[in-house]
PDB file of C-alpha atoms in Angstrom:
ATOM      1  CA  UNK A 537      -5.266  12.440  -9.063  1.00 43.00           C
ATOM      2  CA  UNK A 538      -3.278  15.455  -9.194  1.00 43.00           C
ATOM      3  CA  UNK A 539       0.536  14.259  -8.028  1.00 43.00           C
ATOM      4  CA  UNK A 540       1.545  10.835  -7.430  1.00 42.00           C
ATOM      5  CA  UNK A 541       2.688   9.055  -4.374  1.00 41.00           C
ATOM      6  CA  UNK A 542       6.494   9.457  -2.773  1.00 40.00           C
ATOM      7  CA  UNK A 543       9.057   6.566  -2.924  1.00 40.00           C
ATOM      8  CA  UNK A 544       7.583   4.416  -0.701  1.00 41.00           C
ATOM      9  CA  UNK A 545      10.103   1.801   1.479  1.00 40.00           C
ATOM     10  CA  UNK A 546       9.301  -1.654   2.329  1.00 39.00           C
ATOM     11  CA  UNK A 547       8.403  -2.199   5.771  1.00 39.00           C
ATOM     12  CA  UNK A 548       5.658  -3.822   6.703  1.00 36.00           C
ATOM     13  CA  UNK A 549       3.771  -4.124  10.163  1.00 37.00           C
ATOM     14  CA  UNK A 550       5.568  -4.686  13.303  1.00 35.00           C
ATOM     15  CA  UNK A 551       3.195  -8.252  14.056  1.00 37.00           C
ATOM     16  CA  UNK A 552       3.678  -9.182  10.206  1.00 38.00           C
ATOM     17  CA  UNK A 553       5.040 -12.934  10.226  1.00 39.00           C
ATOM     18  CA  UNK A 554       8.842 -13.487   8.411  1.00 41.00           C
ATOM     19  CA  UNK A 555       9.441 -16.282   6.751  1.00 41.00           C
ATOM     20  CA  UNK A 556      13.305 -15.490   6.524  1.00 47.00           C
ATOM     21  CA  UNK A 557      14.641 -14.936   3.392  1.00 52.00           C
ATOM     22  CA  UNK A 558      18.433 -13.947   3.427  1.00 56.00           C
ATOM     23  CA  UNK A 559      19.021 -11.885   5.919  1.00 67.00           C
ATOM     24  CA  UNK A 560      19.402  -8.692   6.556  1.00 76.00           C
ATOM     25  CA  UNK A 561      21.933  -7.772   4.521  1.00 86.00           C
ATOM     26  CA  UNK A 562      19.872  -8.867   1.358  1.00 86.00           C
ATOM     27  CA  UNK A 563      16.895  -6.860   2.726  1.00 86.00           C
ATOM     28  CA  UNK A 564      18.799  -3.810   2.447  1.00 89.00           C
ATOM     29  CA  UNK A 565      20.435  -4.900  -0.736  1.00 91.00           C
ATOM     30  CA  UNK A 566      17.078  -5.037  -2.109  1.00 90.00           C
ATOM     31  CA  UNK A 567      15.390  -2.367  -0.426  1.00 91.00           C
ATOM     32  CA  UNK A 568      17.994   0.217  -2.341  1.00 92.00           C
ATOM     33  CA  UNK A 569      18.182  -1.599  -5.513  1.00 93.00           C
ATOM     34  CA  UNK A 570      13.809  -0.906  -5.052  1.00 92.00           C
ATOM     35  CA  UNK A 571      14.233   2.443  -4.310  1.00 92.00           C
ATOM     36  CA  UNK A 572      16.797   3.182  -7.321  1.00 94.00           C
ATOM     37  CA  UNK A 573      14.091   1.699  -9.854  1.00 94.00           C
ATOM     38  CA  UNK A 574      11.481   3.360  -8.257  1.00 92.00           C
ATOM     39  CA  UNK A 575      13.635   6.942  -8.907  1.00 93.00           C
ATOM     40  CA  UNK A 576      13.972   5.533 -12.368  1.00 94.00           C
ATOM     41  CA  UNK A 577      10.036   5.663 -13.126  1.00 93.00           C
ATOM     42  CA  UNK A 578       7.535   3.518 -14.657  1.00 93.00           C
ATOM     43  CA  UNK A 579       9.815   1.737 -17.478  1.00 94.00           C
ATOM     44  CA  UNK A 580      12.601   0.546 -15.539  1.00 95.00           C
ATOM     45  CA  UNK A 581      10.249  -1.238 -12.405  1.00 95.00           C
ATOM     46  CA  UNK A 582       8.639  -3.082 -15.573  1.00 95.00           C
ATOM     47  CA  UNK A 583      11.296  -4.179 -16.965  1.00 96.00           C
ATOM     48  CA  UNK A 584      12.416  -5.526 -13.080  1.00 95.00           C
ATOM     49  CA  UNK A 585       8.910  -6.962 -12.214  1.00 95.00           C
ATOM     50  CA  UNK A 586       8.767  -8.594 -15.775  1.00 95.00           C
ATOM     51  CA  UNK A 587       4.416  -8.531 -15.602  1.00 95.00           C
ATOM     52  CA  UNK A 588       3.087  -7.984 -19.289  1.00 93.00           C
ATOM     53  CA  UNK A 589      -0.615  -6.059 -19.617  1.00 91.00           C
ATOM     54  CA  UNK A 590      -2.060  -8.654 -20.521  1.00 89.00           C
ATOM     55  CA  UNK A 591      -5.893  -6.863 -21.430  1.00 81.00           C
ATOM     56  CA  UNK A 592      -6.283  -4.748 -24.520  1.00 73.00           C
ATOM     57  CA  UNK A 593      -4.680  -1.316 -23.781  1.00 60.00           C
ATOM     58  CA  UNK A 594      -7.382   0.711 -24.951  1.00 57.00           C
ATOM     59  CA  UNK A 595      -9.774  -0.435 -22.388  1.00 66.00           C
ATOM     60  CA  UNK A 596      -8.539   1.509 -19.519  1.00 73.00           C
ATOM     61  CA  UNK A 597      -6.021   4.177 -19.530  1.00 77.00           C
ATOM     62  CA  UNK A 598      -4.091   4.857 -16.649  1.00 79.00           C
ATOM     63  CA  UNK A 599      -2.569   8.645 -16.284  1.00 82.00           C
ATOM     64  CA  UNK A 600       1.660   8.664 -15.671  1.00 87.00           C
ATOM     65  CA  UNK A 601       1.676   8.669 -11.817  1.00 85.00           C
ATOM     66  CA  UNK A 602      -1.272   5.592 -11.752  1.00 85.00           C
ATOM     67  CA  UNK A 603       0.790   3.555 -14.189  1.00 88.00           C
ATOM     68  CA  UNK A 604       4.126   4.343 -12.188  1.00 90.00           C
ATOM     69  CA  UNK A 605       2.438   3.390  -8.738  1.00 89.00           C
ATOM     70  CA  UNK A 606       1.155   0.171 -10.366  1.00 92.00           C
ATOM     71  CA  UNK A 607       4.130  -0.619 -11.493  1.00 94.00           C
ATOM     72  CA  UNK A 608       5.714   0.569  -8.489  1.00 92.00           C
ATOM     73  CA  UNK A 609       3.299  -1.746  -6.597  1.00 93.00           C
ATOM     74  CA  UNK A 610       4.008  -5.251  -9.173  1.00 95.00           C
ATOM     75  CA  UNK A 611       7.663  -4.916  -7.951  1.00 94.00           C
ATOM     76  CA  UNK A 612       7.638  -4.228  -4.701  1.00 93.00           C
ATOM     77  CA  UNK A 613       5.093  -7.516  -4.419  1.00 94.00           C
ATOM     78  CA  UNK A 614       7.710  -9.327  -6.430  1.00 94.00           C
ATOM     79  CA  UNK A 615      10.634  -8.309  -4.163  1.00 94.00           C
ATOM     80  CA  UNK A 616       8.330  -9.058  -1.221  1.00 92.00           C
ATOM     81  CA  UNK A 617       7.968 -12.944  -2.379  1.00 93.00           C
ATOM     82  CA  UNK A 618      12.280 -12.905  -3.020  1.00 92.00           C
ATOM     83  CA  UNK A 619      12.587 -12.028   0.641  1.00 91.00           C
ATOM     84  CA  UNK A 620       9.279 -14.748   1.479  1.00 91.00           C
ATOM     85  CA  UNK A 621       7.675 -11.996   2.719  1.00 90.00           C
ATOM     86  CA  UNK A 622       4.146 -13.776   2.098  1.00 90.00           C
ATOM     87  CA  UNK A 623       2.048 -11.493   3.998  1.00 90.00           C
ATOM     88  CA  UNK A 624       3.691  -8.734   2.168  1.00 89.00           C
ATOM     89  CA  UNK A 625       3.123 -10.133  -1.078  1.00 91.00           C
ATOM     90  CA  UNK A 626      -0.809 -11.085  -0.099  1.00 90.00           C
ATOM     91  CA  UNK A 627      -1.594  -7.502   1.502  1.00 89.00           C
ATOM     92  CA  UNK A 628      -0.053  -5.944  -1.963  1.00 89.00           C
ATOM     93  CA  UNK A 629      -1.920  -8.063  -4.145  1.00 89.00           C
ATOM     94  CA  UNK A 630      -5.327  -7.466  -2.241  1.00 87.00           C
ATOM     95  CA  UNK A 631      -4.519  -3.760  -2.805  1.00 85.00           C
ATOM     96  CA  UNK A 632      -3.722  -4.270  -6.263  1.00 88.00           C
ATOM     97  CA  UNK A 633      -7.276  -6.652  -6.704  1.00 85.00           C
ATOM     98  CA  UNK A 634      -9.105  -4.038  -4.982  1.00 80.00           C
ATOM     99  CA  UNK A 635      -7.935  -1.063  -7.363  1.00 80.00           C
ATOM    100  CA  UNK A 636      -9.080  -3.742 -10.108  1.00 82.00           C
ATOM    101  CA  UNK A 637      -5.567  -5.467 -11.124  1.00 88.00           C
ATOM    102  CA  UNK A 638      -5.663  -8.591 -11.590  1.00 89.00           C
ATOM    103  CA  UNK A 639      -2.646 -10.520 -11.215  1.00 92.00           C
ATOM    104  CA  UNK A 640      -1.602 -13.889 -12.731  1.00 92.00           C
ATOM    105  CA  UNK A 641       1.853 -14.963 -11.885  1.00 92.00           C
ATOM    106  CA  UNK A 642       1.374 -18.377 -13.672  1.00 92.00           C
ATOM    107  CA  UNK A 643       1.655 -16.519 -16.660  1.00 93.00           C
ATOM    108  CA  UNK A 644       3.238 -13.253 -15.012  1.00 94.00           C
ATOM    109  CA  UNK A 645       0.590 -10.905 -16.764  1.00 93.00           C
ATOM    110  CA  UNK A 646      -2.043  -8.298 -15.162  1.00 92.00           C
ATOM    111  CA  UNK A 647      -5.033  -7.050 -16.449  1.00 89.00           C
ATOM    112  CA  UNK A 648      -7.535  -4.119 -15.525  1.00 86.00           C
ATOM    113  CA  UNK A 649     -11.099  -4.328 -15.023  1.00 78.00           C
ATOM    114  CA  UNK A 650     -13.116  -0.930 -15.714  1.00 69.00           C
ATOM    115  CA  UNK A 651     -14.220   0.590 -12.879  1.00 60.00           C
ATOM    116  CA  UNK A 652     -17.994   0.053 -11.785  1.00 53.00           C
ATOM    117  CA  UNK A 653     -20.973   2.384 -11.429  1.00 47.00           C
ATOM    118  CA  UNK A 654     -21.510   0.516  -8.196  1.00 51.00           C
ATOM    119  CA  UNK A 655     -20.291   1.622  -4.823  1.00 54.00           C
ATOM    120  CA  UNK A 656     -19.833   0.281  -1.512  1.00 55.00           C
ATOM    121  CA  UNK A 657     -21.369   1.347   1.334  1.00 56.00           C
ATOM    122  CA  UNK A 658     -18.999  -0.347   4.124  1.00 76.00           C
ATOM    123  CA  UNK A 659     -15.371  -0.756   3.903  1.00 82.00           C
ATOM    124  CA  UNK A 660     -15.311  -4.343   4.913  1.00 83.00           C
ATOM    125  CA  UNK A 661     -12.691  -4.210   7.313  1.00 87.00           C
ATOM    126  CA  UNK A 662     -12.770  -5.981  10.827  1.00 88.00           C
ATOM    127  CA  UNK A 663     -11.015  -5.021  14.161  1.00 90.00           C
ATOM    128  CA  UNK A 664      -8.859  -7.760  15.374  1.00 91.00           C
ATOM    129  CA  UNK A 665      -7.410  -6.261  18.769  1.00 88.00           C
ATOM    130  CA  UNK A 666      -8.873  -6.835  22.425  1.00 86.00           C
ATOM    131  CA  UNK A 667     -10.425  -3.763  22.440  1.00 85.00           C
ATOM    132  CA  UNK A 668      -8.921  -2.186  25.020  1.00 88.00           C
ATOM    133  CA  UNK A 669      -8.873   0.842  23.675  1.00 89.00           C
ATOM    134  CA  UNK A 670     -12.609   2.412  23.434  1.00 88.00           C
ATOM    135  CA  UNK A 671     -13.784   4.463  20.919  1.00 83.00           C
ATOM    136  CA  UNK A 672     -16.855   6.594  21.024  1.00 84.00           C
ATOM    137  CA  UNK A 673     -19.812   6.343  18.555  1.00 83.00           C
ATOM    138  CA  UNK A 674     -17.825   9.287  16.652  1.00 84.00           C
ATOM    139  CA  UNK A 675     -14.831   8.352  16.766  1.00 86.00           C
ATOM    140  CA  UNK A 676     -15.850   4.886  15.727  1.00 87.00           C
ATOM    141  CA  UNK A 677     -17.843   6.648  12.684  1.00 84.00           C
ATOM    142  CA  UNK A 678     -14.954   8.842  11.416  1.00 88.00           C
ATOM    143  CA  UNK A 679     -12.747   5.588  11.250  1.00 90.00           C
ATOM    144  CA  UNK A 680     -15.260   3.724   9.761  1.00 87.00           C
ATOM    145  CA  UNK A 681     -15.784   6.782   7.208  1.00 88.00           C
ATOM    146  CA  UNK A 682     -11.911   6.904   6.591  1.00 91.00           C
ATOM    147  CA  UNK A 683     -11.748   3.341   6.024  1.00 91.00           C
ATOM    148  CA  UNK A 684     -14.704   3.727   3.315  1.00 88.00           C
ATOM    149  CA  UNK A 685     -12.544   6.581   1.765  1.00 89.00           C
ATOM    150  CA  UNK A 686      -9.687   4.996   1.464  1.00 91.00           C
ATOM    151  CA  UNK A 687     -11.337   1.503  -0.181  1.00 88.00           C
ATOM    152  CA  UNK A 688     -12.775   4.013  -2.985  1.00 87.00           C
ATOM    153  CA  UNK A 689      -9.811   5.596  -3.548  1.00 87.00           C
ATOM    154  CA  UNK A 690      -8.087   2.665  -3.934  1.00 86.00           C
ATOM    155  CA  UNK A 691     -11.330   1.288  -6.553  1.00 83.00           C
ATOM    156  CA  UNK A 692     -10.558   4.134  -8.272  1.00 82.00           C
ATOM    157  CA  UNK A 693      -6.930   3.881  -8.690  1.00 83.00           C
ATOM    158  CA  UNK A 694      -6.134   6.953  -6.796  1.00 86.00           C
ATOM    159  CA  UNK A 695      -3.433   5.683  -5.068  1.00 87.00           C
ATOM    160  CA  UNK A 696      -1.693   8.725  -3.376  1.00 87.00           C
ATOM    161  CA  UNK A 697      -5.221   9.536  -1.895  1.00 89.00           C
ATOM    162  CA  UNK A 698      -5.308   5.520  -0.363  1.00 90.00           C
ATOM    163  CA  UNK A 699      -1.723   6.469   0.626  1.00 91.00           C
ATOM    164  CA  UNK A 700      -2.605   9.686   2.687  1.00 92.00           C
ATOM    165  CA  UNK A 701      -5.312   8.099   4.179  1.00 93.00           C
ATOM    166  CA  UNK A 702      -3.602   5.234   5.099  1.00 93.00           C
ATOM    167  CA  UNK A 703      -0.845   7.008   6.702  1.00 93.00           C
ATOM    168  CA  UNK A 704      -3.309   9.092   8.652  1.00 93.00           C
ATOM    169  CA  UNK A 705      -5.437   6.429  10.346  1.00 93.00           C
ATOM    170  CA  UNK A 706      -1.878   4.655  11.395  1.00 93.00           C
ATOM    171  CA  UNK A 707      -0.995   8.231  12.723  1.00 92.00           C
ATOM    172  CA  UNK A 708      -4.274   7.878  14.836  1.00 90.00           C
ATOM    173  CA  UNK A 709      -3.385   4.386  16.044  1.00 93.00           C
ATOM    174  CA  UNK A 710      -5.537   2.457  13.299  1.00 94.00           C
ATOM    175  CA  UNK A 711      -3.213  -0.547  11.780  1.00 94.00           C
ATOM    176  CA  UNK A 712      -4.248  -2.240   8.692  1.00 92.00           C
ATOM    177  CA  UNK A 713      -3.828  -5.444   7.441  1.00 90.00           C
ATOM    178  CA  UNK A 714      -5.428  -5.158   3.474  1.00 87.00           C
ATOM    179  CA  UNK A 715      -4.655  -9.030   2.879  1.00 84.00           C
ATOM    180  CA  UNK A 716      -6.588 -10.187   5.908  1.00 85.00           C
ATOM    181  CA  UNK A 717      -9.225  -6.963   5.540  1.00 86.00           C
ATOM    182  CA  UNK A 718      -8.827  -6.298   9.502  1.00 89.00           C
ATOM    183  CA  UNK A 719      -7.587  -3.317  11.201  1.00 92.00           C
ATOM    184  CA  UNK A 720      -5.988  -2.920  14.721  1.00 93.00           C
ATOM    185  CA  UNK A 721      -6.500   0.088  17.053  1.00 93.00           C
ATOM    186  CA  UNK A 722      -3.396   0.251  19.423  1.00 91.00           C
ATOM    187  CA  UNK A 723      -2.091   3.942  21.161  1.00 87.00           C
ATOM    188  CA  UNK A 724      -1.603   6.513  18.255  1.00 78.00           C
ATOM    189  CA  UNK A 725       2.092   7.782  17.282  1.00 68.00           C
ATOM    190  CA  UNK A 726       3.717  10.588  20.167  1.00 68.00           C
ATOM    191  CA  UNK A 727       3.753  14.246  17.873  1.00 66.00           C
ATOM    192  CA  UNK A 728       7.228  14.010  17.016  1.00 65.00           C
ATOM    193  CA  UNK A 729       8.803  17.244  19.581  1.00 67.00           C
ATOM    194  CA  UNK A 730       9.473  20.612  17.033  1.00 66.00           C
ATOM    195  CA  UNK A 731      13.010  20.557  16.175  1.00 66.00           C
ATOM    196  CA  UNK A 732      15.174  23.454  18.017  1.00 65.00           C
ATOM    197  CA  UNK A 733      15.945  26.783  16.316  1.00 61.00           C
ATOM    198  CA  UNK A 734      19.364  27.143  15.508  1.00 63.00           C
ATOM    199  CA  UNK A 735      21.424  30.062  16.445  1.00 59.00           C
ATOM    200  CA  UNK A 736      22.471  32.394  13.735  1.00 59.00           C
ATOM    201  CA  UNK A 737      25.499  33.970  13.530  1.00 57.00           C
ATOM    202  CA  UNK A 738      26.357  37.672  12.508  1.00 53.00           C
TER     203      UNK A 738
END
């Protein structure tokens, strides 16, 4: 992984259930305080999230930008369950399982598996919608093939490449739910129109 991934925010998907959790007003507290830790890097969202390593160390090294999205990942699940956020909270610790964190908040300690010569040959996911929207046997292949792509990645801890992908399948209409391990497929995003040129003046 050559760069890692951007200051991500906290939304979540539009049919995501709220439990309530303070209002607004404490969403957006917390949503900058996140993103001021986040611009702080690795040391400061672990000493927010409060989650010790809890395996030895020198069984898997993570490079800088892995260990600052992980971290970056442990706090924005913990801010997630402050707001009651649960599916929030269950999608971002599926995605932290699946990149082979494990997470014990009993004890509030994580530990890393090694990754395994083994790899999957289906992403696992399901689609949930009514299907009225019809994709052909290529389309249908490419998402499947994306989907695949983006569970490695995430196996592999190469989280901005999860994060492209991710963002590029709900760019094509393709909505997923990582807790649940289902996808939608619902009309893709407009191109956003090109921005006017702005007169210069002499």
């Amino acid at each position: 992984r050559n760069s890692a991934s951007p200051a991500p925010t906290m939304e979540v998907e539009q049919d995501n259930r709220r439990s309530g959790g303070g209002g607004p007003d404490r969403a957006a507290q917390m949503q900058a305080q996140f993103e001021a830790l986040v611009a702080q890097g690795a040391a400061a969202m672990a000493a927010e999230h409060g989650y010790i390593r809890s395996d030895p160390v020198t069984g898997v090294q993570l490079s800088p930008a892995d260990e600052a999205t992980l971290h970056r990942l442990l706090l924005e699940r913990l801010y997630a369950k402050r707001l009651r956020d649960f599916d929030v909270a269950d999608a971002l610790r599926a995605q932290l399982r699946d990149a082979g964190v494990s997470v014990n908040d009993a004890e509030s300690t994580y530990s890393i598996r090694p990754r395994t010569s083994g790899q999957p040959n289906h992403h696992g996911y399901t689609r949930i919608d009514d299907g009225s929207i019809v994709l052909s046997p290529a389309d249908q292949a490419t998402l499947d093939g994306m989907l695949l792509e983006r569970l490695l990645a995430k196996r592999a801890r190469e989280f901005a490449k999860a994060d492209e992908l991710r963002q590029k399948l709900r760019s094509a209409g393709v909505i997923i739910d990582d807790g649940a391990n289902t996808y939608r497929v619902v009309p893709p995003e407009p191109p956003k129109p090109p921005q006017p040129a702005r007169p210069t003046h002499h």
